[in-house]
């Protein structure tokens, strides 16, 4: 039976209830015998494993938001469905979606299904489906895309190519 008093007692107070020590198989040392009763060793891992299974079933989307005053440098973002950049990030990303806010900056290598750019992207960008560059967006570097939508006022510069044409050209060279 759990007593609330024992939960909030001071650490130097003796335990409220007595639990007989486990039957020793190997010789015990003094620190193990003095282990407090409130910290059982065996049952701890099992609840965590059960929680991981439940969380895995409830998984909807892995989303990472780099806030407005956050700067990340030299990282590789993996297992992320959606990356939202409101600050500055220098990274390598392979994901489903990247969204760069108006004041957000991404520098590095990106391979995504879709990209929505309101801020700046510098580096290598590969978009397997749709690239949208809004009026406030600026994209520079090596850009490859399947489909593109560019609003008036947006900036796009560098080496720009369509993915279908790249795949066709590579296939023709190897044939």
PDB file of C-alpha atoms in Angstrom:
ATOM      1  CA  UNK A   1       0.000   0.000   0.000  1.00  0.00           C
ATOM      2  CA  UNK A   2       1.341   3.412  -0.948  1.00  0.00           C
ATOM      3  CA  UNK A   3       1.295   6.117   1.673  1.00  0.00           C
ATOM      4  CA  UNK A   4       1.407   9.728   0.478  1.00  0.00           C
ATOM      5  CA  UNK A   5       3.447  10.709   3.538  1.00  0.00           C
ATOM      6  CA  UNK A   6       6.344   8.533   2.385  1.00  0.00           C
ATOM      7  CA  UNK A   7       6.384  10.144  -1.034  1.00  0.00           C
ATOM      8  CA  UNK A   8       7.140  13.612   0.298  1.00  0.00           C
ATOM      9  CA  UNK A   9       9.278  12.766   3.310  1.00  0.00           C
ATOM     10  CA  UNK A  10      12.843  14.000   3.636  1.00  0.00           C
ATOM     11  CA  UNK A  11      15.514  11.715   2.218  1.00  0.00           C
ATOM     12  CA  UNK A  12      17.300  11.310   5.548  1.00  0.00           C
ATOM     13  CA  UNK A  13      14.155  10.032   7.311  1.00  0.00           C
ATOM     14  CA  UNK A  14      13.847   6.248   7.663  1.00  0.00           C
ATOM     15  CA  UNK A  15      11.355   4.468   5.380  1.00  0.00           C
ATOM     16  CA  UNK A  16       7.768   4.345   6.593  1.00  0.00           C
ATOM     17  CA  UNK A  17       7.231   0.663   5.806  1.00  0.00           C
ATOM     18  CA  UNK A  18       9.540  -2.303   5.974  1.00  0.00           C
ATOM     19  CA  UNK A  19      10.351  -4.358   2.892  1.00  0.00           C
ATOM     20  CA  UNK A  20      12.454  -7.459   3.470  1.00  0.00           C
ATOM     21  CA  UNK A  21      15.710  -7.428   1.495  1.00  0.00           C
ATOM     22  CA  UNK A  22      15.906  -9.668  -1.577  1.00  0.00           C
ATOM     23  CA  UNK A  23      17.378 -13.118  -1.152  1.00  0.00           C
ATOM     24  CA  UNK A  24      21.072 -12.747  -1.914  1.00  0.00           C
ATOM     25  CA  UNK A  25      22.514 -15.149  -4.462  1.00  0.00           C
ATOM     26  CA  UNK A  26      25.964 -13.594  -4.934  1.00  0.00           C
ATOM     27  CA  UNK A  27      27.699 -11.954  -1.982  1.00  0.00           C
ATOM     28  CA  UNK A  28      26.172  -8.526  -1.404  1.00  0.00           C
ATOM     29  CA  UNK A  29      28.079  -5.359  -0.790  1.00  0.00           C
ATOM     30  CA  UNK A  30      27.007  -2.738   1.717  1.00  0.00           C
ATOM     31  CA  UNK A  31      25.688  -0.143  -0.820  1.00  0.00           C
ATOM     32  CA  UNK A  32      23.237  -2.652  -2.332  1.00  0.00           C
ATOM     33  CA  UNK A  33      21.908  -3.696   1.056  1.00  0.00           C
ATOM     34  CA  UNK A  34      21.322  -0.043   1.969  1.00  0.00           C
ATOM     35  CA  UNK A  35      19.230   0.608  -1.157  1.00  0.00           C
ATOM     36  CA  UNK A  36      16.032   2.556  -0.324  1.00  0.00           C
ATOM     37  CA  UNK A  37      12.814   0.659  -0.786  1.00  0.00           C
ATOM     38  CA  UNK A  38      11.236   3.342  -2.952  1.00  0.00           C
ATOM     39  CA  UNK A  39      13.492   2.484  -5.912  1.00  0.00           C
ATOM     40  CA  UNK A  40      12.800  -1.072  -7.067  1.00  0.00           C
ATOM     41  CA  UNK A  41      15.268  -2.153  -9.734  1.00  0.00           C
ATOM     42  CA  UNK A  42      13.354  -4.750 -11.765  1.00  0.00           C
ATOM     43  CA  UNK A  43       9.951  -3.189 -12.563  1.00  0.00           C
ATOM     44  CA  UNK A  44      11.303   0.103 -13.988  1.00  0.00           C
ATOM     45  CA  UNK A  45      12.124  -0.966 -17.591  1.00  0.00           C
ATOM     46  CA  UNK A  46       8.798  -2.684 -18.263  1.00  0.00           C
ATOM     47  CA  UNK A  47       6.556   0.423 -18.031  1.00  0.00           C
ATOM     48  CA  UNK A  48       8.886   2.362 -20.321  1.00  0.00           C
ATOM     49  CA  UNK A  49       8.727  -0.372 -22.955  1.00  0.00           C
ATOM     50  CA  UNK A  50       4.933  -0.459 -22.758  1.00  0.00           C
ATOM     51  CA  UNK A  51       4.759   3.318 -23.087  1.00  0.00           C
ATOM     52  CA  UNK A  52       6.998   3.221 -26.167  1.00  0.00           C
ATOM     53  CA  UNK A  53       4.631   0.782 -27.860  1.00  0.00           C
ATOM     54  CA  UNK A  54       1.619   2.955 -27.076  1.00  0.00           C
ATOM     55  CA  UNK A  55       3.373   6.092 -28.283  1.00  0.00           C
ATOM     56  CA  UNK A  56       4.395   4.316 -31.502  1.00  0.00           C
ATOM     57  CA  UNK A  57       0.767   3.488 -32.236  1.00  0.00           C
ATOM     58  CA  UNK A  58      -0.331   7.080 -31.629  1.00  0.00           C
ATOM     59  CA  UNK A  59       2.424   8.603 -33.809  1.00  0.00           C
ATOM     60  CA  UNK A  60       0.948  11.092 -36.221  1.00  0.00           C
ATOM     61  CA  UNK A  61       3.767  13.256 -37.527  1.00  0.00           C
ATOM     62  CA  UNK A  62       7.327  13.941 -36.439  1.00  0.00           C
ATOM     63  CA  UNK A  63       7.613  17.720 -36.604  1.00  0.00           C
ATOM     64  CA  UNK A  64      10.625  19.860 -35.683  1.00  0.00           C
ATOM     65  CA  UNK A  65      10.226  23.623 -35.245  1.00  0.00           C
ATOM     66  CA  UNK A  66      13.359  25.760 -35.112  1.00  0.00           C
ATOM     67  CA  UNK A  67      12.040  28.882 -33.355  1.00  0.00           C
ATOM     68  CA  UNK A  68      12.696  32.521 -34.304  1.00  0.00           C
ATOM     69  CA  UNK A  69      15.719  33.061 -32.037  1.00  0.00           C
ATOM     70  CA  UNK A  70      17.233  29.589 -32.483  1.00  0.00           C
ATOM     71  CA  UNK A  71      20.414  28.923 -34.472  1.00  0.00           C
ATOM     72  CA  UNK A  72      21.507  25.366 -35.310  1.00  0.00           C
ATOM     73  CA  UNK A  73      24.751  24.591 -37.089  1.00  0.00           C
ATOM     74  CA  UNK A  74      26.282  21.410 -38.464  1.00  0.00           C
ATOM     75  CA  UNK A  75      23.406  19.011 -37.853  1.00  0.00           C
ATOM     76  CA  UNK A  76      21.841  16.189 -39.822  1.00  0.00           C
ATOM     77  CA  UNK A  77      18.071  16.090 -39.418  1.00  0.00           C
ATOM     78  CA  UNK A  78      16.678  12.553 -39.758  1.00  0.00           C
ATOM     79  CA  UNK A  79      13.338  10.855 -39.078  1.00  0.00           C
ATOM     80  CA  UNK A  80      11.547  14.188 -39.324  1.00  0.00           C
ATOM     81  CA  UNK A  81       8.343  14.439 -41.349  1.00  0.00           C
ATOM     82  CA  UNK A  82       8.128  18.250 -41.284  1.00  0.00           C
ATOM     83  CA  UNK A  83      10.813  20.828 -40.526  1.00  0.00           C
ATOM     84  CA  UNK A  84       9.611  24.369 -39.816  1.00  0.00           C
ATOM     85  CA  UNK A  85      12.400  26.967 -39.882  1.00  0.00           C
ATOM     86  CA  UNK A  86      11.708  30.262 -38.141  1.00  0.00           C
ATOM     87  CA  UNK A  87      15.322  30.830 -37.032  1.00  0.00           C
ATOM     88  CA  UNK A  88      18.577  29.864 -38.757  1.00  0.00           C
ATOM     89  CA  UNK A  89      19.727  26.312 -39.439  1.00  0.00           C
ATOM     90  CA  UNK A  90      22.771  24.952 -41.253  1.00  0.00           C
ATOM     91  CA  UNK A  91      22.104  21.279 -41.835  1.00  0.00           C
ATOM     92  CA  UNK A  92      21.512  18.288 -44.050  1.00  0.00           C
ATOM     93  CA  UNK A  93      17.862  17.284 -44.307  1.00  0.00           C
ATOM     94  CA  UNK A  94      16.043  14.353 -45.899  1.00  0.00           C
ATOM     95  CA  UNK A  95      12.382  14.678 -45.029  1.00  0.00           C
ATOM     96  CA  UNK A  96       8.856  14.934 -46.354  1.00  0.00           C
ATOM     97  CA  UNK A  97       8.258  18.682 -45.933  1.00  0.00           C
ATOM     98  CA  UNK A  98      10.272  21.817 -45.227  1.00  0.00           C
ATOM     99  CA  UNK A  99       8.586  25.115 -44.410  1.00  0.00           C
ATOM    100  CA  UNK A 100      10.745  28.213 -44.092  1.00  0.00           C
ATOM    101  CA  UNK A 101       9.064  31.190 -42.421  1.00  0.00           C
ATOM    102  CA  UNK A 102       9.566  34.755 -43.676  1.00  0.00           C
ATOM    103  CA  UNK A 103      12.535  35.416 -41.362  1.00  0.00           C
ATOM    104  CA  UNK A 104      13.798  31.829 -41.427  1.00  0.00           C
ATOM    105  CA  UNK A 105      17.074  30.835 -43.082  1.00  0.00           C
ATOM    106  CA  UNK A 106      18.174  27.336 -44.109  1.00  0.00           C
ATOM    107  CA  UNK A 107      21.688  26.726 -45.425  1.00  0.00           C
ATOM    108  CA  UNK A 108      22.794  23.276 -46.523  1.00  0.00           C
ATOM    109  CA  UNK A 109      21.464  20.270 -48.393  1.00  0.00           C
ATOM    110  CA  UNK A 110      17.751  19.485 -48.564  1.00  0.00           C
ATOM    111  CA  UNK A 111      15.905  16.542 -50.139  1.00  0.00           C
ATOM    112  CA  UNK A 112      12.133  16.700 -49.540  1.00  0.00           C
ATOM    113  CA  UNK A 113       8.800  15.819 -51.102  1.00  0.00           C
ATOM    114  CA  UNK A 114       7.541  19.403 -50.863  1.00  0.00           C
ATOM    115  CA  UNK A 115       9.014  22.755 -49.880  1.00  0.00           C
ATOM    116  CA  UNK A 116       7.305  26.010 -48.991  1.00  0.00           C
ATOM    117  CA  UNK A 117       9.702  28.954 -48.863  1.00  0.00           C
ATOM    118  CA  UNK A 118       8.766  32.320 -47.341  1.00  0.00           C
ATOM    119  CA  UNK A 119      12.316  33.065 -46.136  1.00  0.00           C
ATOM    120  CA  UNK A 120      15.763  32.111 -47.487  1.00  0.00           C
ATOM    121  CA  UNK A 121      17.236  28.807 -48.606  1.00  0.00           C
ATOM    122  CA  UNK A 122      20.888  28.633 -49.640  1.00  0.00           C
ATOM    123  CA  UNK A 123      22.541  25.452 -50.882  1.00  0.00           C
ATOM    124  CA  UNK A 124      21.338  22.324 -52.624  1.00  0.00           C
ATOM    125  CA  UNK A 125      17.579  21.753 -52.811  1.00  0.00           C
ATOM    126  CA  UNK A 126      15.885  18.686 -54.286  1.00  0.00           C
ATOM    127  CA  UNK A 127      12.077  18.677 -54.210  1.00  0.00           C
ATOM    128  CA  UNK A 128      10.499  15.414 -55.352  1.00  0.00           C
ATOM    129  CA  UNK A 129       6.985  16.856 -55.739  1.00  0.00           C
ATOM    130  CA  UNK A 130       6.147  20.583 -55.363  1.00  0.00           C
ATOM    131  CA  UNK A 131       8.373  23.585 -54.654  1.00  0.00           C
ATOM    132  CA  UNK A 132       6.520  26.777 -53.694  1.00  0.00           C
ATOM    133  CA  UNK A 133       8.486  30.021 -53.407  1.00  0.00           C
ATOM    134  CA  UNK A 134       6.357  32.825 -51.980  1.00  0.00           C
ATOM    135  CA  UNK A 135       6.816  36.548 -52.725  1.00  0.00           C
ATOM    136  CA  UNK A 136       9.156  36.995 -49.736  1.00  0.00           C
ATOM    137  CA  UNK A 137      11.143  33.836 -50.528  1.00  0.00           C
ATOM    138  CA  UNK A 138      14.727  33.717 -51.802  1.00  0.00           C
ATOM    139  CA  UNK A 139      16.274  30.469 -53.039  1.00  0.00           C
ATOM    140  CA  UNK A 140      19.858  30.252 -54.257  1.00  0.00           C
ATOM    141  CA  UNK A 141      22.159  27.373 -55.154  1.00  0.00           C
ATOM    142  CA  UNK A 142      21.521  24.102 -56.961  1.00  0.00           C
ATOM    143  CA  UNK A 143      17.751  23.619 -57.232  1.00  0.00           C
ATOM    144  CA  UNK A 144      16.023  20.516 -58.633  1.00  0.00           C
ATOM    145  CA  UNK A 145      12.265  20.069 -58.575  1.00  0.00           C
ATOM    146  CA  UNK A 146       9.410  18.026 -60.063  1.00  0.00           C
ATOM    147  CA  UNK A 147       6.909  20.921 -60.085  1.00  0.00           C
ATOM    148  CA  UNK A 148       7.352  24.569 -59.140  1.00  0.00           C
ATOM    149  CA  UNK A 149       5.207  27.550 -58.214  1.00  0.00           C
ATOM    150  CA  UNK A 150       6.896  30.943 -57.919  1.00  0.00           C
ATOM    151  CA  UNK A 151       4.975  33.999 -56.720  1.00  0.00           C
ATOM    152  CA  UNK A 152       5.704  37.457 -58.074  1.00  0.00           C
ATOM    153  CA  UNK A 153       8.512  39.051 -56.057  1.00  0.00           C
ATOM    154  CA  UNK A 154      10.222  35.763 -55.199  1.00  0.00           C
ATOM    155  CA  UNK A 155      13.904  35.302 -56.028  1.00  0.00           C
ATOM    156  CA  UNK A 156      15.352  32.138 -57.557  1.00  0.00           C
ATOM    157  CA  UNK A 157      18.962  31.996 -58.699  1.00  0.00           C
ATOM    158  CA  UNK A 158      21.626  29.376 -59.321  1.00  0.00           C
ATOM    159  CA  UNK A 159      21.571  26.093 -61.201  1.00  0.00           C
ATOM    160  CA  UNK A 160      17.884  25.269 -61.675  1.00  0.00           C
ATOM    161  CA  UNK A 161      16.582  22.080 -63.322  1.00  0.00           C
ATOM    162  CA  UNK A 162      13.521  19.846 -63.532  1.00  0.00           C
ATOM    163  CA  UNK A 163      13.870  16.373 -61.954  1.00  0.00           C
ATOM    164  CA  UNK A 164      12.237  14.486 -64.863  1.00  0.00           C
ATOM    165  CA  UNK A 165      14.761  15.940 -67.314  1.00  0.00           C
ATOM    166  CA  UNK A 166      17.672  15.051 -65.012  1.00  0.00           C
ATOM    167  CA  UNK A 167      16.487  11.447 -64.686  1.00  0.00           C
ATOM    168  CA  UNK A 168      16.002  11.199 -68.482  1.00  0.00           C
ATOM    169  CA  UNK A 169      19.473  12.653 -69.183  1.00  0.00           C
ATOM    170  CA  UNK A 170      21.179  10.264 -66.742  1.00  0.00           C
ATOM    171  CA  UNK A 171      19.306   7.282 -68.215  1.00  0.00           C
ATOM    172  CA  UNK A 172      20.313   8.327 -71.763  1.00  0.00           C
ATOM    173  CA  UNK A 173      24.007   8.563 -70.770  1.00  0.00           C
ATOM    174  CA  UNK A 174      23.985   5.062 -69.254  1.00  0.00           C
ATOM    175  CA  UNK A 175      22.138   3.479 -72.195  1.00  0.00           C
TER     176      UNK A 175
END
